[in-house]
Amino acid sequence: MPWEEKRVELEIRPDDLTGEATRALITAHLSGMRETSPPESVHALDHDGLRHPSITFWSAWADGDLAGIGALKRLDPARGEIKSMRVDDRFLGAGVGRALLRHIIAEARARGMTSLWLETGTPADFLPAQRLYASEGFVACGPFEDYADDPFSLFMTKTL
């Protein structure tokens, strides 16, 4: 089925991380990270970490089903970091990741941020994420904040 035919109508909304579907997708996200990267290279936040006051978390819903999640962490007044981007396997290729990414970019701009940063993996499983970020204007950069050089990490940034 062509990608365009799989597009879904989404409702993206703030999420308090208490719902069963949201918690299950976060758990699946963490599990997936641990399957593809050594423990010291897994930078995904758990449920409690995503509740930090510097983080806003969203979920994307299609006809009552959780389709994806994503978060924005305020690093300082001008910079934000994209965290916990994950699309439920049932919705891969339907534009959910792009919709969430564009939502986070728009929110960062509305909050006065001038740049966004992210860390993603380098194994082959992360190629779709890398392509998505690059297609939305993110470019490779060095480590930022508390990150260190790591062969399993690709760091990217975008000026807003």
Coordinates of C-alpha atoms in Angstrom, one line a residue:
M1 CA 0.0 0.0 0.0
P2 CA 1.5 3.4 -0.9
W3 CA 2.5 5.6 2.0
E4 CA -0.1 8.3 1.1
E5 CA -2.9 5.8 1.3
K6 CA -1.9 5.0 4.9
R7 CA -2.1 8.6 6.2
V8 CA -4.3 9.0 9.2
E9 CA -6.1 11.9 10.8
L10 CA -4.5 12.7 14.2
E11 CA -5.3 14.5 17.3
I12 CA -2.1 15.6 19.1
R13 CA -2.7 16.5 22.7
P14 CA -0.7 17.0 25.9
D15 CA -0.5 13.8 27.9
D16 CA 0.0 13.3 31.6
L17 CA 1.6 9.9 31.1
T18 CA -1.0 8.1 33.3
G19 CA -3.0 6.3 30.6
E20 CA -2.4 2.6 30.0
A21 CA -1.8 3.0 26.3
T22 CA 0.7 5.8 26.8
R23 CA 2.6 3.9 29.5
A24 CA 2.7 0.8 27.3
L25 CA 4.2 2.7 24.3
I26 CA 6.8 4.3 26.5
T27 CA 7.7 0.9 27.9
A28 CA 7.9 -0.5 24.3
H29 CA 10.1 2.5 23.3
L30 CA 12.5 1.8 26.2
S31 CA 12.6 -1.9 25.4
G32 CA 13.4 -1.2 21.7
M33 CA 16.2 1.1 22.7
R34 CA 17.7 -1.5 24.9
E35 CA 17.5 -4.1 22.2
T36 CA 19.5 -2.0 19.7
S37 CA 22.0 -0.2 21.9
P38 CA 24.3 -1.1 24.8
P39 CA 23.0 0.2 28.2
E40 CA 25.4 3.2 28.4
S41 CA 24.1 4.3 25.0
V42 CA 20.4 4.3 25.9
H43 CA 19.3 7.9 26.5
A44 CA 15.6 7.4 26.4
L45 CA 13.7 8.6 29.5
D46 CA 11.5 6.4 31.6
H47 CA 8.0 7.4 32.8
D48 CA 9.3 9.3 35.8
G49 CA 12.0 11.1 33.7
L50 CA 9.4 12.3 31.3
R51 CA 7.4 13.9 34.1
H52 CA 10.2 16.4 34.8
P53 CA 8.9 20.0 34.9
S54 CA 11.2 20.9 31.9
I55 CA 9.4 18.4 29.7
T56 CA 6.1 18.7 27.8
F57 CA 4.8 15.3 26.6
W58 CA 2.3 14.8 23.8
S59 CA 0.5 11.8 22.4
A60 CA -1.0 11.4 18.9
W61 CA -4.4 9.6 18.6
A62 CA -6.1 8.2 15.5
D63 CA -9.7 7.1 15.9
G64 CA -9.2 6.5 19.7
D65 CA -6.0 4.5 19.2
L66 CA -2.6 5.8 20.4
A67 CA -0.5 6.3 17.3
G68 CA 2.6 7.9 18.7
I69 CA 4.3 10.0 21.4
G70 CA 6.9 12.7 21.6
A71 CA 8.3 15.3 24.0
L72 CA 10.0 18.6 24.2
K73 CA 12.6 19.3 26.9
R74 CA 13.5 22.9 27.6
L75 CA 17.3 23.1 27.9
D76 CA 17.3 26.9 28.4
P77 CA 15.0 29.7 27.2
A78 CA 16.4 29.5 23.6
R79 CA 17.0 25.8 23.2
G80 CA 14.9 22.6 23.4
E81 CA 15.6 18.9 23.0
I82 CA 13.3 16.4 21.3
K83 CA 12.8 13.4 23.5
S84 CA 10.9 10.0 23.3
M85 CA 9.7 10.2 19.7
R86 CA 8.0 6.8 19.0
V87 CA 5.3 5.7 16.6
D88 CA 3.2 2.6 17.4
D89 CA 4.1 -0.2 15.0
R90 CA 0.5 -0.3 13.7
F91 CA 1.0 3.3 12.4
L92 CA 4.5 3.2 10.9
G93 CA 4.5 4.9 7.5
A94 CA 1.3 6.8 8.1
G95 CA 2.9 10.2 8.8
V96 CA 2.5 10.1 12.6
G97 CA 6.2 10.7 13.3
R98 CA 6.3 13.7 10.9
A99 CA 3.1 15.1 12.4
L100 CA 4.5 14.8 15.9
L101 CA 7.9 16.3 14.9
R102 CA 6.2 19.3 13.2
H103 CA 4.0 19.8 16.2
I104 CA 7.0 19.9 18.5
I105 CA 8.8 22.3 16.2
A106 CA 5.8 24.6 16.2
E107 CA 5.5 24.4 20.0
A108 CA 9.2 25.2 20.4
R109 CA 8.9 28.3 18.1
A110 CA 5.8 29.4 20.0
R111 CA 7.8 29.2 23.2
G112 CA 10.5 31.5 21.8
M113 CA 13.1 28.8 21.3
T114 CA 15.6 29.4 18.5
S115 CA 17.0 25.9 18.1
L116 CA 16.2 22.3 18.7
W117 CA 18.5 19.4 19.4
L118 CA 18.2 15.7 19.5
E119 CA 20.0 12.4 20.0
T120 CA 19.1 9.3 18.0
G121 CA 20.7 6.0 17.4
T122 CA 23.2 5.0 14.7
P123 CA 22.2 1.3 14.2
A124 CA 20.2 0.5 11.0
D125 CA 16.9 0.4 13.0
F126 CA 17.3 4.2 13.4
L127 CA 17.6 5.0 9.7
P128 CA 14.0 6.0 9.3
A129 CA 14.2 8.4 12.2
Q130 CA 17.5 9.9 10.9
R131 CA 15.8 10.4 7.5
L132 CA 12.8 12.0 9.0
Y133 CA 14.8 14.4 11.1
A134 CA 17.1 15.3 8.1
S135 CA 14.0 15.8 5.9
E136 CA 12.7 18.4 8.4
G137 CA 16.0 20.4 8.4
F138 CA 18.0 18.8 11.2
V139 CA 21.7 18.5 10.6
A140 CA 24.4 16.4 12.3
C141 CA 26.3 18.1 15.1
G142 CA 28.5 17.1 18.0
P143 CA 27.3 16.1 21.5
F144 CA 25.4 18.7 23.5
E145 CA 24.5 19.2 27.1
D146 CA 25.6 16.1 29.1
Y147 CA 26.0 13.8 26.1
A148 CA 29.4 12.4 25.1
D149 CA 30.7 11.1 21.8
D150 CA 29.3 7.6 21.4
P151 CA 29.4 5.4 18.3
F152 CA 25.7 4.5 19.0
S153 CA 24.5 8.1 19.0
L154 CA 23.9 10.6 16.3
F155 CA 23.4 14.2 17.4
M156 CA 21.4 16.6 15.3
T157 CA 20.2 20.2 15.5
K158 CA 17.9 22.6 13.7
T159 CA 17.8 26.4 13.9
L160 CA 14.2 27.6 14.2

